[in-house]
Short mmCIF file of C-alpha atoms and ligand atoms in Angstrom, two decimals:
data_model
loop_
_atom_site.label_atom_id
_atom_site.label_comp_id
_atom_site.label_asym_id
_atom_site.label_seq_id
_atom_site.Cartn_x
_atom_site.Cartn_y
_atom_site.Cartn_z
CA MET Y 1 -19.86 64.38 141.36
CA SER Y 2 -21.10 62.15 138.59
CA GLN Y 3 -23.34 63.85 136.14
CA VAL Y 4 -25.24 63.42 132.97
CA ALA Y 5 -24.06 66.50 131.17
CA ASP Y 6 -25.42 68.81 128.57
CA PRO Y 7 -22.93 68.73 125.67
CA THR Y 8 -23.11 72.51 125.39
CA ALA Y 9 -22.02 72.99 129.01
CA PRO Y 10 -18.60 74.60 129.54
CA THR Y 11 -15.61 72.29 129.47
CA ALA Y 12 -14.67 70.93 132.88
CA THR Y 13 -11.64 72.77 134.15
CA ALA Y 14 -10.72 70.46 137.01
CA THR Y 15 -8.22 67.99 135.68
CA ARG Y 16 -5.82 66.64 138.24
CA ASP Y 17 -2.80 64.65 137.22
CA LEU Y 18 -4.33 62.36 134.62
CA THR Y 19 -0.85 61.56 133.28
CA ALA Y 20 -0.43 59.14 136.22
CA GLY Y 21 -2.61 56.74 134.19
CA PHE Y 22 0.39 56.20 131.89
CA LYS Y 23 2.60 54.81 134.66
CA SER Y 24 3.68 51.24 134.09
CA LEU Y 25 2.04 48.51 136.12
CA ASP Y 26 4.32 45.62 137.11
CA ARG Y 27 1.99 43.94 139.52
CA GLU Y 28 0.06 40.81 138.54
CA THR Y 29 -2.91 40.42 140.87
CA ARG Y 30 -5.90 38.20 141.62
CA VAL Y 31 -8.64 39.53 143.85
CA ASP Y 32 -11.77 37.47 144.47
CA ARG Y 33 -13.95 40.34 145.53
CA LEU Y 34 -13.41 44.03 144.80
CA PRO Y 35 -15.01 46.69 147.01
CA LEU Y 36 -18.31 47.50 145.32
CA GLU Y 37 -20.52 50.58 145.51
CA GLY Y 38 -24.03 50.42 144.12
CA ARG Y 39 -25.78 47.36 142.76
CA LEU Y 40 -25.13 45.31 139.64
CA PRO Y 41 -28.09 44.09 137.58
CA ASP Y 42 -28.90 40.47 138.45
CA TRP Y 43 -28.64 39.45 134.81
CA LEU Y 44 -25.09 40.77 134.42
CA GLN Y 45 -22.91 37.64 134.58
CA GLY Y 46 -19.67 37.20 132.69
CA SER Y 47 -16.27 38.84 132.28
CA LEU Y 48 -14.97 42.07 130.87
CA VAL Y 49 -11.66 40.94 129.36
CA ARG Y 50 -9.21 43.50 128.05
CA THR Y 51 -5.73 43.67 126.64
CA ALA Y 52 -3.82 46.90 127.12
CA PRO Y 53 -0.30 48.31 127.14
CA ALA Y 54 0.96 48.22 130.73
CA LYS Y 55 4.73 48.51 130.77
CA TRP Y 56 6.87 50.93 128.81
CA GLU Y 57 10.28 50.63 130.51
CA VAL Y 58 12.89 48.07 129.50
CA GLY Y 59 16.39 48.21 130.94
CA GLY Y 60 17.30 51.88 130.90
CA ARG Y 61 14.96 52.75 128.03
CA THR Y 62 11.38 53.92 127.90
CA MET Y 63 9.29 53.15 124.87
CA ARG Y 64 8.23 56.20 122.93
CA HIS Y 65 4.54 55.78 122.27
CA TRP Y 66 1.37 54.83 124.18
CA PHE Y 67 0.80 52.03 121.64
CA ASP Y 68 4.23 50.46 122.36
CA GLY Y 69 3.68 49.19 125.90
CA PHE Y 70 3.78 45.47 126.68
CA ALA Y 71 0.37 43.83 126.65
CA MET Y 72 -1.30 42.95 129.89
CA LEU Y 73 -4.56 41.01 130.05
CA GLN Y 74 -7.15 42.10 132.58
CA ARG Y 75 -10.34 40.39 133.58
CA PHE Y 76 -13.17 41.82 135.66
CA GLY Y 77 -15.35 38.82 136.47
CA ILE Y 78 -18.95 39.59 137.34
CA ALA Y 79 -21.00 36.91 139.09
CA ASN Y 80 -23.78 36.95 141.68
CA GLY Y 81 -23.58 40.69 142.12
CA GLU Y 82 -19.86 40.68 142.89
CA VAL Y 83 -16.75 41.60 140.94
CA SER Y 84 -13.42 39.78 140.87
CA PHE Y 85 -10.22 40.98 139.23
CA ALA Y 86 -7.16 39.37 137.68
CA ASN Y 87 -4.39 40.67 135.46
CA ARG Y 88 -1.43 39.02 133.82
CA PHE Y 89 1.17 40.00 131.25
CA LEU Y 90 0.77 38.33 127.91
CA GLN Y 91 3.87 36.11 127.65
CA THR Y 92 4.74 37.13 124.13
CA LYS Y 93 8.11 36.64 122.51
CA ALA Y 94 8.62 40.40 122.65
CA TYR Y 95 7.85 40.54 126.38
CA ARG Y 96 9.92 37.50 127.30
CA ALA Y 97 12.91 38.65 125.27
CA ALA Y 98 12.80 42.06 126.95
CA GLU Y 99 12.58 40.45 130.40
CA GLU Y 100 15.46 38.09 129.68
CA LYS Y 101 17.81 40.52 127.96
CA GLY Y 102 16.85 43.73 129.72
CA GLU Y 103 16.49 45.51 126.41
CA ILE Y 104 13.93 46.07 123.67
CA VAL Y 105 14.40 43.23 121.18
CA TYR Y 106 11.39 43.50 118.85
CA SER Y 107 10.19 46.50 116.82
CA GLU Y 108 7.09 48.13 118.23
CA PHE Y 109 4.70 50.68 116.71
CA ALA Y 110 6.98 53.68 117.29
CA THR Y 111 9.99 52.20 119.08
CA ASP Y 112 12.76 50.15 117.53
CA PRO Y 113 15.46 48.14 119.23
CA CYS Y 114 18.87 49.73 118.96
CA ARG Y 115 20.45 47.96 116.01
CA SER Y 116 22.59 48.34 112.95
CA LEU Y 117 21.38 49.17 109.45
CA PHE Y 118 22.12 45.58 108.49
CA GLY Y 119 20.11 44.34 111.44
CA ARG Y 120 17.20 46.54 110.42
CA ALA Y 121 17.25 45.29 106.84
CA MET Y 122 17.35 41.71 107.99
CA SER Y 123 14.57 42.03 110.50
CA LEU Y 124 11.76 43.54 108.39
CA PHE Y 125 8.75 41.26 108.31
CA SER Y 126 10.76 38.53 109.89
CA PRO Y 127 10.19 36.91 113.29
CA LYS Y 128 11.53 40.09 114.90
CA LEU Y 129 8.17 41.70 114.17
CA THR Y 130 6.47 42.11 117.51
CA ASP Y 131 3.71 39.86 118.79
CA ASN Y 132 2.82 42.39 121.47
CA ALA Y 133 -0.95 41.97 121.16
CA ASN Y 134 -2.03 44.97 123.23
CA VAL Y 135 -4.87 46.42 121.11
CA ASN Y 136 -7.93 44.19 121.13
CA LEU Y 137 -9.17 40.64 121.61
CA VAL Y 138 -11.92 38.40 120.33
CA LYS Y 139 -13.48 35.13 121.28
CA LEU Y 140 -13.62 33.00 118.15
CA GLY Y 141 -15.51 29.82 118.86
CA GLU Y 142 -13.99 28.74 122.15
CA ARG Y 143 -10.66 30.47 121.57
CA TYR Y 144 -9.58 33.75 123.19
CA ILE Y 145 -7.29 35.72 120.86
CA ALA Y 146 -5.39 38.94 121.58
CA MET Y 147 -4.35 41.06 118.63
CA THR Y 148 -2.31 43.96 117.37
CA GLU Y 149 -1.55 45.06 113.80
CA THR Y 150 1.28 42.64 113.12
CA PRO Y 151 0.30 39.21 111.79
CA ILE Y 152 0.87 37.37 115.06
CA PRO Y 153 -2.43 36.94 116.94
CA VAL Y 154 -1.87 35.43 120.38
CA GLU Y 155 -4.18 32.86 121.92
CA PHE Y 156 -4.69 32.74 125.68
CA ASP Y 157 -6.72 30.88 128.28
CA GLY Y 158 -9.82 32.87 129.22
CA ASP Y 159 -9.84 31.50 132.79
CA THR Y 160 -6.20 31.61 133.81
CA LEU Y 161 -5.11 34.36 131.35
CA GLU Y 162 -2.19 32.09 130.49
CA THR Y 163 -0.63 32.61 127.06
CA ALA Y 164 -1.05 29.69 124.66
CA GLY Y 165 0.75 30.67 121.43
CA VAL Y 166 0.11 31.89 117.89
CA ALA Y 167 -3.62 31.60 117.13
CA TYR Y 168 -3.75 31.48 113.32
CA GLU Y 169 -1.97 32.48 110.12
CA VAL Y 170 -2.53 35.95 108.70
CA PRO Y 171 -2.29 36.20 104.88
CA GLY Y 172 -0.23 39.39 104.93
CA MET Y 173 2.22 41.45 106.96
CA LEU Y 174 0.00 44.16 108.41
CA THR Y 175 -3.52 43.60 109.64
CA THR Y 176 -6.08 45.07 112.00
CA ALA Y 177 -7.03 44.28 115.58
CA HIS Y 178 -10.65 45.08 114.67
CA PRO Y 179 -12.05 42.04 112.88
CA HIS Y 180 -15.79 41.79 112.25
CA LEU Y 181 -18.12 38.91 112.95
CA ASP Y 182 -19.43 37.04 109.92
CA ARG Y 183 -22.92 36.29 111.21
CA GLY Y 184 -23.56 33.37 108.88
CA SER Y 185 -20.48 31.29 109.72
CA ARG Y 186 -19.74 32.81 113.17
CA GLY Y 187 -16.27 33.31 111.72
CA MET Y 188 -14.12 36.41 111.67
CA LEU Y 189 -13.58 38.85 108.80
CA ASN Y 190 -10.46 40.95 108.56
CA TYR Y 191 -8.04 42.38 106.04
CA ALA Y 192 -4.28 42.23 105.75
CA ALA Y 193 -1.82 44.11 103.58
CA LYS Y 194 0.37 41.71 101.63
CA ILE Y 195 3.66 43.43 100.96
CA GLY Y 196 5.92 42.42 98.12
CA PRO Y 197 6.76 43.25 94.51
CA ARG Y 198 3.02 43.88 94.12
CA ASN Y 199 1.29 45.09 97.26
CA ARG Y 200 -2.27 43.96 97.86
CA TYR Y 201 -5.01 44.31 100.42
CA ARG Y 202 -6.42 40.89 101.16
CA PHE Y 203 -9.76 40.24 102.82
CA TYR Y 204 -10.08 37.01 104.67
CA LEU Y 205 -12.51 34.90 106.63
CA LEU Y 206 -11.41 32.65 109.47
CA SER Y 207 -13.86 30.00 110.62
CA PRO Y 208 -14.04 29.29 114.36
CA GLY Y 209 -12.18 25.97 114.28
CA ASP Y 210 -9.56 26.92 111.67
CA THR Y 211 -6.04 28.24 111.84
CA ARG Y 212 -5.78 29.05 108.14
CA PRO Y 213 -8.08 31.78 106.81
CA ARG Y 214 -9.74 31.79 103.39
CA VAL Y 215 -8.94 34.85 101.22
CA ILE Y 216 -12.24 36.20 99.85
CA GLY Y 217 -11.02 39.19 97.87
CA GLU Y 218 -7.92 41.18 96.91
CA LEU Y 219 -7.23 44.74 95.87
CA PRO Y 220 -3.95 45.93 94.36
CA VAL Y 221 -2.38 48.93 96.08
CA LYS Y 222 0.83 50.83 95.43
CA GLU Y 223 1.22 52.57 98.77
CA PRO Y 224 -0.87 50.93 101.51
CA ALA Y 225 -2.70 53.27 103.87
CA TYR Y 226 -2.54 53.00 107.64
CA MET Y 227 -5.96 51.58 108.50
CA HIS Y 228 -6.76 50.53 112.03
CA SER Y 229 -10.25 49.19 111.27
CA PHE Y 230 -12.79 48.81 108.47
CA GLY Y 231 -16.56 48.82 108.08
CA LEU Y 232 -19.04 46.08 107.28
CA THR Y 233 -22.53 46.08 105.79
CA GLU Y 234 -24.66 43.06 105.02
CA ARG Y 235 -23.21 43.02 101.51
CA TRP Y 236 -19.94 44.93 101.64
CA LEU Y 237 -16.61 45.18 103.36
CA VAL Y 238 -15.94 48.92 103.59
CA LEU Y 239 -12.33 49.96 103.20
CA ALA Y 240 -11.62 53.65 103.82
CA GLU Y 241 -8.11 54.47 102.67
CA PHE Y 242 -6.97 57.69 104.32
CA PRO Y 243 -4.08 59.45 102.61
CA TYR Y 244 -1.63 58.38 105.33
CA VAL Y 245 0.40 55.98 103.26
CA VAL Y 246 3.67 54.09 103.16
CA ASN Y 247 6.03 52.86 100.52
CA PRO Y 248 6.77 49.51 102.19
CA ILE Y 249 10.21 49.27 100.63
CA SER Y 250 11.23 52.25 102.74
CA ILE Y 251 10.51 50.60 106.08
CA PRO Y 252 13.64 48.44 106.49
CA LEU Y 253 16.04 51.09 105.25
CA SER Y 254 14.64 54.27 106.73
CA GLY Y 255 16.07 53.80 110.21
CA ARG Y 256 12.71 54.87 111.60
CA PRO Y 257 10.20 52.76 113.53
CA TYR Y 258 7.18 51.38 111.72
CA ILE Y 259 4.63 54.19 111.97
CA GLU Y 260 7.16 56.91 111.22
CA ASN Y 261 7.46 55.62 107.66
CA TYR Y 262 3.91 56.73 106.85
CA ARG Y 263 3.42 60.02 105.01
CA TRP Y 264 0.41 62.32 104.97
CA LYS Y 265 -0.55 63.07 101.35
CA PRO Y 266 -3.83 65.00 101.57
CA GLU Y 267 -3.79 65.58 97.81
CA LEU Y 268 -4.80 61.93 97.43
CA GLY Y 269 -8.08 62.48 99.31
CA THR Y 270 -9.77 59.59 101.11
CA ARG Y 271 -10.85 56.67 98.93
CA ILE Y 272 -13.64 54.36 100.04
CA THR Y 273 -13.81 50.98 98.29
CA LEU Y 274 -16.60 48.44 98.75
CA VAL Y 275 -15.74 44.77 98.44
CA ASP Y 276 -18.56 42.30 97.92
CA ARG Y 277 -18.45 39.75 100.75
CA SER Y 278 -19.66 36.87 98.60
CA THR Y 279 -17.83 37.49 95.30
CA GLY Y 280 -14.80 39.52 96.39
CA GLU Y 281 -15.52 42.04 93.62
CA ALA Y 282 -14.64 45.65 94.33
CA THR Y 283 -16.80 48.73 93.68
CA GLY Y 284 -15.26 52.19 93.74
CA PRO Y 285 -13.12 53.78 94.93
CA PHE Y 286 -15.39 56.65 95.91
CA GLU Y 287 -13.39 59.76 96.73
CA THR Y 288 -13.95 62.28 99.48
CA ASP Y 289 -12.00 64.85 101.48
CA PRO Y 290 -8.77 63.79 103.17
CA PHE Y 291 -9.23 62.73 106.77
CA PHE Y 292 -7.73 60.27 109.23
CA CYS Y 293 -9.45 57.75 111.45
CA PHE Y 294 -8.72 54.83 113.74
CA HIS Y 295 -12.23 53.53 114.25
CA HIS Y 296 -15.27 52.86 112.14
CA ALA Y 297 -18.43 52.94 114.27
CA ASN Y 298 -20.89 51.18 111.96
CA SER Y 299 -21.92 50.90 108.28
CA TYR Y 300 -25.10 49.86 106.50
CA GLU Y 301 -27.00 50.03 103.21
CA GLU Y 302 -30.05 52.21 102.78
CA ASN Y 303 -32.02 53.24 99.68
CA GLY Y 304 -29.22 52.77 97.17
CA SER Y 305 -26.63 54.31 99.47
CA VAL Y 306 -23.97 52.99 101.77
CA VAL Y 307 -23.72 54.80 105.11
CA VAL Y 308 -20.33 54.81 106.83
CA ASP Y 309 -19.99 56.26 110.35
CA ALA Y 310 -16.47 56.79 111.65
CA CYS Y 311 -14.50 58.74 114.27
CA THR Y 312 -12.52 61.17 112.16
CA TYR Y 313 -9.63 63.59 112.50
CA GLY Y 314 -8.65 66.32 110.03
CA ASP Y 315 -5.18 64.76 109.71
CA PRO Y 316 -3.03 62.12 111.48
CA ARG Y 317 -1.71 64.56 114.10
CA ILE Y 318 -3.32 62.31 116.75
CA VAL Y 319 -0.59 59.72 116.10
CA GLU Y 320 2.01 62.34 117.12
CA ASP Y 321 -0.13 63.45 120.05
CA LEU Y 322 0.07 59.99 121.62
CA TYR Y 323 3.87 59.90 122.03
CA LEU Y 324 4.49 59.44 125.76
CA GLU Y 325 6.74 62.45 126.08
CA ARG Y 326 3.95 64.73 124.88
CA LEU Y 327 1.31 62.98 126.95
CA MET Y 328 3.41 63.16 130.12
CA ASP Y 329 3.87 66.88 129.50
CA GLY Y 330 0.10 67.20 129.52
CA GLU Y 331 -0.05 68.28 125.86
CA PRO Y 332 -3.61 68.01 124.56
CA ALA Y 333 -4.55 65.23 122.16
CA ASP Y 334 -6.66 65.94 119.07
CA ARG Y 335 -10.38 65.27 119.40
CA ALA Y 336 -12.24 62.86 117.11
CA GLU Y 337 -15.51 63.87 115.44
CA LEU Y 338 -18.15 61.23 114.73
CA ARG Y 339 -18.95 61.76 111.08
CA ARG Y 340 -21.42 60.14 108.72
CA PHE Y 341 -20.50 59.50 105.07
CA ARG Y 342 -23.25 58.63 102.65
CA ILE Y 343 -22.14 57.09 99.36
CA ASP Y 344 -24.73 57.27 96.60
CA LEU Y 345 -23.94 54.14 94.61
CA ALA Y 346 -25.62 55.38 91.41
CA SER Y 347 -23.80 58.71 91.16
CA GLY Y 348 -20.67 57.81 93.15
CA ARG Y 349 -21.09 60.99 95.16
CA ILE Y 350 -20.17 61.09 98.86
CA ASP Y 351 -21.79 63.53 101.30
CA HIS Y 352 -20.75 63.85 104.90
CA GLU Y 353 -22.06 65.42 108.06
CA GLN Y 354 -21.16 65.62 111.73
CA LEU Y 355 -23.03 63.33 114.10
CA SER Y 356 -21.19 64.25 117.28
CA GLU Y 357 -18.43 66.76 117.87
CA GLY Y 358 -16.37 64.47 120.11
CA LEU Y 359 -16.45 60.67 120.13
CA GLU Y 360 -13.66 58.07 120.03
CA LEU Y 361 -13.37 54.35 120.93
CA PRO Y 362 -16.90 53.79 119.58
CA ARG Y 363 -19.09 50.90 120.67
CA ILE Y 364 -22.56 49.98 119.44
CA ASN Y 365 -25.10 47.29 120.20
CA TYR Y 366 -23.00 45.09 117.94
CA GLY Y 367 -24.98 41.88 118.35
CA SER Y 368 -28.18 43.33 116.97
CA ARG Y 369 -27.17 46.46 115.02
CA ASN Y 370 -23.82 45.95 113.29
CA GLU Y 371 -24.17 46.11 109.45
CA ARG Y 372 -27.70 47.51 109.93
CA PRO Y 373 -29.45 50.84 110.44
CA TYR Y 374 -29.02 51.79 114.08
CA ARG Y 375 -29.48 54.61 116.50
CA TYR Y 376 -26.83 54.71 119.22
CA VAL Y 377 -23.05 54.95 119.49
CA TRP Y 378 -21.26 55.11 122.83
CA GLY Y 379 -17.68 56.27 123.17
CA VAL Y 380 -15.32 58.58 125.03
CA ASP Y 381 -14.62 62.23 124.40
CA ALA Y 382 -11.58 64.39 125.10
CA ARG Y 383 -12.86 67.94 125.55
CA SER Y 384 -10.06 68.84 127.94
CA GLY Y 385 -7.33 67.35 125.71
CA TRP Y 386 -7.51 63.91 127.31
CA LEU Y 387 -10.32 61.35 127.71
CA ASP Y 388 -12.66 62.99 130.20
CA ARG Y 389 -16.19 61.74 129.62
CA ILE Y 390 -18.28 58.88 128.33
CA VAL Y 391 -20.68 59.96 125.60
CA LYS Y 392 -23.75 58.51 123.98
CA CYS Y 393 -24.73 59.76 120.55
CA ASP Y 394 -28.27 59.33 119.25
CA VAL Y 395 -27.41 59.36 115.54
CA GLU Y 396 -31.06 59.76 114.55
CA ARG Y 397 -31.60 62.90 116.59
CA ARG Y 398 -27.97 64.05 116.42
CA GLU Y 399 -27.97 64.42 120.19
CA THR Y 400 -25.09 63.63 122.52
CA THR Y 401 -25.35 63.07 126.28
CA ALA Y 402 -22.45 62.40 128.64
CA TRP Y 403 -21.22 61.03 131.95
CA SER Y 404 -18.20 62.58 133.63
CA GLU Y 405 -16.64 62.88 137.05
CA ASP Y 406 -14.12 65.38 138.27
CA GLY Y 407 -10.51 64.15 137.96
CA CYS Y 408 -11.55 60.91 136.26
CA SER Y 409 -10.57 59.57 132.86
CA PRO Y 410 -12.81 56.84 131.43
CA GLY Y 411 -11.84 54.23 128.87
CA GLU Y 412 -13.86 52.62 126.09
CA PRO Y 413 -17.45 51.94 127.23
CA VAL Y 414 -18.30 48.34 126.35
CA PHE Y 415 -22.03 47.87 125.73
CA VAL Y 416 -23.68 44.75 127.15
CA ALA Y 417 -27.28 44.18 126.07
CA ALA Y 418 -29.84 43.14 128.67
CA PRO Y 419 -31.35 39.71 128.04
CA GLU Y 420 -34.42 39.93 125.81
CA ALA Y 421 -33.95 43.69 125.50
CA LYS Y 422 -36.59 45.51 123.48
CA ALA Y 423 -34.77 48.80 122.98
CA GLU Y 424 -31.40 49.11 121.24
CA ASP Y 425 -29.90 50.87 124.27
CA GLU Y 426 -31.32 48.56 126.93
CA GLY Y 427 -28.30 47.27 128.78
CA VAL Y 428 -25.20 48.53 130.57
CA LEU Y 429 -21.87 50.12 129.73
CA LEU Y 430 -18.66 48.84 131.31
CA SER Y 431 -15.72 51.23 131.42
CA ILE Y 432 -12.39 51.23 133.25
CA VAL Y 433 -11.97 54.66 134.78
CA PHE Y 434 -8.71 56.10 136.12
CA ASP Y 435 -9.34 58.27 139.17
CA SER Y 436 -6.48 60.73 139.56
CA GLY Y 437 -7.68 61.57 143.08
CA SER Y 438 -7.15 58.08 144.50
CA GLY Y 439 -4.50 57.05 141.96
CA ARG Y 440 -6.52 53.88 141.33
CA SER Y 441 -8.87 52.66 138.62
CA PHE Y 442 -12.38 51.32 138.93
CA LEU Y 443 -14.83 49.39 136.83
CA LEU Y 444 -17.77 51.69 136.20
CA VAL Y 445 -21.17 50.27 135.33
CA LEU Y 446 -23.62 52.72 133.74
CA ASP Y 447 -27.15 52.32 132.52
CA ALA Y 448 -26.59 52.51 128.75
CA GLY Y 449 -29.93 54.27 128.31
CA ASP Y 450 -29.60 57.36 130.48
CA LEU Y 451 -25.92 57.04 131.54
CA SER Y 452 -26.82 56.96 135.22
CA GLU Y 453 -24.36 55.12 137.46
CA LEU Y 454 -25.40 51.68 138.67
CA ALA Y 455 -22.22 50.51 140.37
CA ARG Y 456 -18.46 50.79 140.59
CA ALA Y 457 -15.83 48.32 141.76
CA GLU Y 458 -12.42 49.66 142.73
CA ALA Y 459 -9.27 47.87 141.60
CA PRO Y 460 -6.38 47.63 144.09
CA HIS Y 461 -4.18 49.85 141.89
CA HIS Y 462 -4.26 51.93 138.75
CA ILE Y 463 -4.76 50.21 135.41
CA PRO Y 464 -2.77 51.94 132.67
CA TYR Y 465 -4.86 53.52 129.95
CA GLY Y 466 -5.80 50.99 127.31
CA PHE Y 467 -7.90 50.60 124.22
CA HIS Y 468 -10.32 47.73 123.86
CA GLY Y 469 -12.01 44.86 125.62
CA GLN Y 470 -14.94 42.50 125.25
CA PHE Y 471 -17.63 41.23 127.56
CA LEU Y 472 -17.57 37.47 127.31
FE1 FE2 W 501 -8.67 50.34 118.07
#
């Protein structure tokens, strides 16, 4: 049964075969009306659009890591109290080449094509870099753009889910799929690592109608860190460099796929640098304990301090945990802790504290609270070793509440604010949940305030576990 759980309650023991959520999905579907239980709020009109890895087999090979799967777009359309569904593979160069040749042609996160040393050296940062945009998407102006960490963002049609082509130029070779909104220009802020004789982090702003971003600041770096996201306050871009770093020269010659070139060097600690959004000037770095993180939750300035909330791990073991072989064996994945860092700008000192003992894939009321003091983070938790509940953390009271259901594994809860909402948590959460009992997935709609279930709409099949989506 669904429940709003006490976080101190014993861990649920009933986990059926949740690994079935990693099976590839070949089927492209369109359904006008999904079976619906419960009632959707009248004001909820729009689409939850996601990109996610959906296919890991090519020819006789299986890709090695969850992050490697070919991107599939999914859209749950919500209108007049009903839910439609459509999904379609992103027709990337990587996907098309694999379909045509029956083999892996482009280098993915943790899987390389089979090729010679010469081939490897020739293909680094060349067009053989994948455009498999399976991590996240944004709507920039009127354009829908799917992204991964290579500099090849892919535009698609929001109605037909048809792939359109490369969306814009990225001023570097590695970037993030977690850009921020620049409220003033309605443009998009992101960073990229420029690799060369002198490596640099570059921060850039892309205006809605442009295809060429403007670089607003640069930082020299010897060994770039693996950073999946960054923070933003009203004044600063917040770059947290975890000591999981790479010597880029090693990538083409190592014979190892991209992520396996990174090394954990805890002796470096974690360095947080603030980059002024208007001048590009850097402050810091401010040093704290070594940790690893994929996702920042929010950042803001308060009384001479900068507050940085992020989902942290003690080390990058989570990257290893997400290799498919381990996941299919049911090996537990590390659990992220929501942690608050407070940087005192006068003294340079950083304090940190736990906000929630388990929270990953964080979402906030972004429209009203990003860059600003806030109270709520929603996410998923993995108490049993795999995603098993949706959580809501009240960061003021340090309280966490949860929704879970036996045998079910929920994905990222996307917050949608109610129109003219007064409270920060007035709205709904949308999450794609894999039900190991039925072998299918459903769109779950929760009240974002008390996590009670409002409705669910069952998809005709399972939807492989994914990462991020947006309500548009
Ligand atoms: Fe992410």
